[in-house]
Amino acid sequence: MYAISLGDDGAELRPLEPWQAEEFLTHMDRGRDFIGQHNALPDVVTDLDSSRAFLQAYADKTAADAGRIYGIRTDGKLVGAVIFRTMDVERGTAEAGCWLEPSAVGRGLVTRAARVIIDWAVEERGIHRVEWWVSAANEASIAVARRLGMTKDGVLRESHLYRGKRHDEEVWSVLAPEWRAGKQAS
């Protein structure tokens, strides 16, 4: 399996596949409360069968060229992921997302990993618009969107029902010309 280095600190990006369901569940268990603050994934991945089903759904999306999931690893240990929740090559749009367990926070891992997948989507798959949907209360994820050079398109007020409460959701995006200009500037 291939790995893409995320820097000199031993961090790397690798695809996640259904055969890694046990490791994925262990990762989710380590970060369940932290990840669950803003992300429903801990409510979905609760046992080995649901872990395998989640990863299989992304394997199916990958096969259909409609989404992707990549694990973020530090020193070989799975600590988070970046995803394309959706990807429509024909329309040129994709929605990226992420999560980390607490031990990996504050190291720039999501920003570095998201740069890799966004660059691939724009340059290799011809994606024109990459979106980042985030709870308005998730300041860390909003900071990632800013570091990625995204623009806040707007707020969908109380649009997201999560654990019985309505939350505002922000939509951020970067367009292919903006992405390319940002790469040249850095």
Short mmCIF file of C-alpha atoms in Angstrom, two decimals:
data_model
loop_
_atom_site.label_atom_id
_atom_site.label_comp_id
_atom_site.label_asym_id
_atom_site.label_seq_id
_atom_site.Cartn_x
_atom_site.Cartn_y
_atom_site.Cartn_z
CA MET A 1 0.00 0.00 0.00
CA TYR A 2 1.27 3.46 -0.74
CA ALA A 3 1.88 6.20 1.78
CA ILE A 4 2.31 9.93 1.21
CA SER A 5 4.58 11.72 3.66
CA LEU A 6 3.04 14.70 5.42
CA GLY A 7 6.39 16.07 6.58
CA ASP A 8 9.51 15.31 8.57
CA ASP A 9 7.62 14.27 11.72
CA GLY A 10 6.75 10.73 10.61
CA ALA A 11 3.18 11.64 9.66
CA GLU A 12 1.73 10.10 6.52
CA LEU A 13 -1.46 9.67 4.57
CA ARG A 14 -2.70 6.24 3.45
CA PRO A 15 -5.97 4.93 2.03
CA LEU A 16 -8.28 3.23 4.53
CA GLU A 17 -9.89 -0.03 3.43
CA PRO A 18 -12.47 -2.46 4.88
CA TRP A 19 -9.80 -4.96 5.99
CA GLN A 20 -8.61 -2.29 8.45
CA ALA A 21 -11.96 -2.21 10.29
CA GLU A 22 -10.55 -3.39 13.61
CA GLU A 23 -7.81 -0.76 13.63
CA PHE A 24 -10.36 1.87 12.56
CA LEU A 25 -12.69 0.92 15.43
CA THR A 26 -9.80 1.08 17.92
CA HIS A 27 -8.94 4.56 16.62
CA MET A 28 -12.58 5.62 16.92
CA ASP A 29 -12.75 4.28 20.48
CA ARG A 30 -9.67 6.34 21.45
CA GLY A 31 -11.22 9.54 20.08
CA ARG A 32 -14.94 8.84 20.42
CA ASP A 33 -15.85 11.66 22.85
CA PHE A 34 -13.55 14.23 21.25
CA ILE A 35 -14.53 13.44 17.65
CA GLY A 36 -18.19 13.29 18.63
CA GLN A 37 -18.25 16.92 19.72
CA HIS A 38 -18.97 17.97 16.11
CA ASN A 39 -19.02 14.78 14.04
CA ALA A 40 -21.64 12.00 14.00
CA LEU A 41 -19.10 9.34 13.05
CA PRO A 42 -18.72 7.97 16.62
CA ASP A 43 -22.48 7.35 16.61
CA VAL A 44 -22.15 5.38 13.35
CA VAL A 45 -18.97 3.37 14.04
CA THR A 46 -19.79 1.56 17.27
CA ASP A 47 -18.60 -2.03 16.72
CA LEU A 48 -16.60 -4.12 14.27
CA ASP A 49 -19.50 -4.67 11.87
CA SER A 50 -20.35 -0.96 11.66
CA SER A 51 -16.66 -0.11 11.29
CA ARG A 52 -16.33 -2.53 8.39
CA ALA A 53 -19.58 -1.26 6.83
CA PHE A 54 -18.37 2.37 7.05
CA LEU A 55 -15.06 1.55 5.38
CA GLN A 56 -16.84 -0.61 2.78
CA ALA A 57 -19.13 2.31 1.93
CA TYR A 58 -16.02 4.38 1.20
CA ALA A 59 -14.47 1.54 -0.80
CA ASP A 60 -17.65 1.54 -2.88
CA LYS A 61 -17.47 5.33 -3.26
CA THR A 62 -13.84 5.02 -4.35
CA ALA A 63 -14.76 2.38 -6.94
CA ALA A 64 -17.53 4.66 -8.23
CA ASP A 65 -15.19 7.71 -8.20
CA ALA A 66 -17.69 9.37 -5.83
CA GLY A 67 -15.67 9.76 -2.61
CA ARG A 68 -12.47 8.75 -0.80
CA ILE A 69 -11.11 8.14 2.70
CA TYR A 70 -7.47 8.44 3.77
CA GLY A 71 -6.06 7.68 7.19
CA ILE A 72 -3.68 10.09 8.87
CA ARG A 73 -0.93 8.18 10.65
CA THR A 74 1.84 9.21 12.98
CA ASP A 75 4.63 6.69 13.42
CA GLY A 76 2.35 4.08 11.80
CA LYS A 77 -0.57 4.65 14.21
CA LEU A 78 -3.95 5.71 12.79
CA VAL A 79 -4.87 9.03 14.47
CA GLY A 80 -7.39 10.59 12.10
CA ALA A 81 -8.62 10.87 8.56
CA VAL A 82 -9.46 13.17 5.70
CA ILE A 83 -12.26 12.33 3.32
CA PHE A 84 -14.12 13.35 0.27
CA ARG A 85 -17.63 12.75 1.60
CA THR A 86 -18.85 13.38 -1.91
CA MET A 87 -17.09 13.81 -5.22
CA ASP A 88 -18.83 14.49 -8.52
CA VAL A 89 -16.19 14.56 -11.23
CA GLU A 90 -18.72 15.35 -13.96
CA ARG A 91 -19.96 18.45 -12.10
CA GLY A 92 -16.46 19.26 -10.79
CA THR A 93 -17.45 19.40 -7.12
CA ALA A 94 -16.34 17.65 -3.96
CA GLU A 95 -16.92 17.99 -0.23
CA ALA A 96 -13.91 17.39 2.01
CA GLY A 97 -13.98 16.59 5.70
CA CYS A 98 -11.77 15.42 8.55
CA TRP A 99 -11.34 14.28 12.14
CA LEU A 100 -8.53 13.59 14.60
CA GLU A 101 -8.27 11.86 17.91
CA PRO A 102 -7.06 14.09 20.79
CA SER A 103 -3.44 12.85 20.75
CA ALA A 104 -2.94 14.27 17.25
CA VAL A 105 -4.46 17.73 17.67
CA GLY A 106 -2.38 20.88 17.24
CA ARG A 107 0.26 19.49 14.87
CA GLY A 108 -1.17 20.71 11.56
CA LEU A 109 -1.93 17.17 10.43
CA VAL A 110 -5.39 17.87 9.03
CA THR A 111 -4.22 20.94 7.13
CA ARG A 112 -1.31 19.05 5.60
CA ALA A 113 -3.45 16.02 4.73
CA ALA A 114 -6.28 18.13 3.30
CA ARG A 115 -3.78 19.96 1.09
CA VAL A 116 -2.69 16.64 -0.39
CA ILE A 117 -6.19 15.43 -1.21
CA ILE A 118 -7.44 18.80 -2.45
CA ASP A 119 -4.42 19.16 -4.71
CA TRP A 120 -5.05 15.66 -6.09
CA ALA A 121 -8.74 16.43 -6.67
CA VAL A 122 -8.03 19.70 -8.45
CA GLU A 123 -4.97 18.67 -10.47
CA GLU A 124 -5.66 14.99 -11.19
CA ARG A 125 -9.46 14.70 -11.18
CA GLY A 126 -10.37 18.15 -12.51
CA ILE A 127 -12.46 19.17 -9.51
CA HIS A 128 -13.34 22.86 -9.78
CA ARG A 129 -14.94 23.48 -6.36
CA VAL A 130 -14.01 21.84 -3.05
CA GLU A 131 -16.38 22.49 -0.17
CA TRP A 132 -15.83 22.24 3.58
CA TRP A 133 -19.05 21.99 5.66
CA VAL A 134 -18.47 22.64 9.35
CA SER A 135 -20.40 23.29 12.53
CA ALA A 136 -20.20 27.00 13.33
CA ALA A 137 -19.01 25.95 16.80
CA ASN A 138 -16.06 23.93 15.47
CA GLU A 139 -13.36 26.61 15.62
CA ALA A 140 -10.51 24.19 14.87
CA SER A 141 -12.09 23.00 11.62
CA ILE A 142 -12.92 26.57 10.60
CA ALA A 143 -9.25 27.45 11.17
CA VAL A 144 -8.28 24.61 8.81
CA ALA A 145 -10.61 26.00 6.14
CA ARG A 146 -8.92 29.39 6.49
CA ARG A 147 -5.42 27.87 6.30
CA LEU A 148 -6.48 26.05 3.14
CA GLY A 149 -7.34 29.40 1.54
CA MET A 150 -11.06 28.75 1.51
CA THR A 151 -13.74 31.42 1.44
CA LYS A 152 -16.75 31.35 3.74
CA ASP A 153 -19.75 31.08 1.44
CA GLY A 154 -22.32 31.42 4.18
CA VAL A 155 -24.06 30.04 7.24
CA LEU A 156 -26.97 27.65 7.10
CA ARG A 157 -28.76 28.66 10.29
CA GLU A 158 -29.89 25.76 12.48
CA SER A 159 -29.73 23.46 9.45
CA HIS A 160 -27.91 20.58 11.10
CA LEU A 161 -29.76 18.42 13.61
CA TYR A 162 -27.15 16.69 15.76
CA ARG A 163 -27.91 14.69 18.88
CA GLY A 164 -31.29 16.35 19.26
CA LYS A 165 -30.08 19.94 18.92
CA ARG A 166 -30.06 22.24 15.89
CA HIS A 167 -26.69 23.73 14.93
CA ASP A 168 -25.60 26.38 12.47
CA GLU A 169 -23.45 24.99 9.70
CA GLU A 170 -20.91 27.01 7.74
CA VAL A 171 -20.03 26.28 4.13
CA TRP A 172 -16.50 27.14 3.00
CA SER A 173 -15.02 26.52 -0.43
CA VAL A 174 -12.02 26.92 -2.65
CA LEU A 175 -12.18 27.06 -6.44
CA ALA A 176 -9.51 25.49 -8.66
CA PRO A 177 -8.06 28.87 -9.86
CA GLU A 178 -7.86 30.07 -6.24
CA TRP A 179 -6.21 26.81 -5.18
CA ARG A 180 -3.59 27.11 -7.91
CA ALA A 181 -2.93 30.78 -7.12
CA GLY A 182 -2.49 29.93 -3.44
CA LYS A 183 0.05 27.22 -4.28
CA GLN A 184 2.07 29.63 -6.41
CA ALA A 185 2.05 32.26 -3.66
CA SER A 186 3.50 29.90 -1.04
#
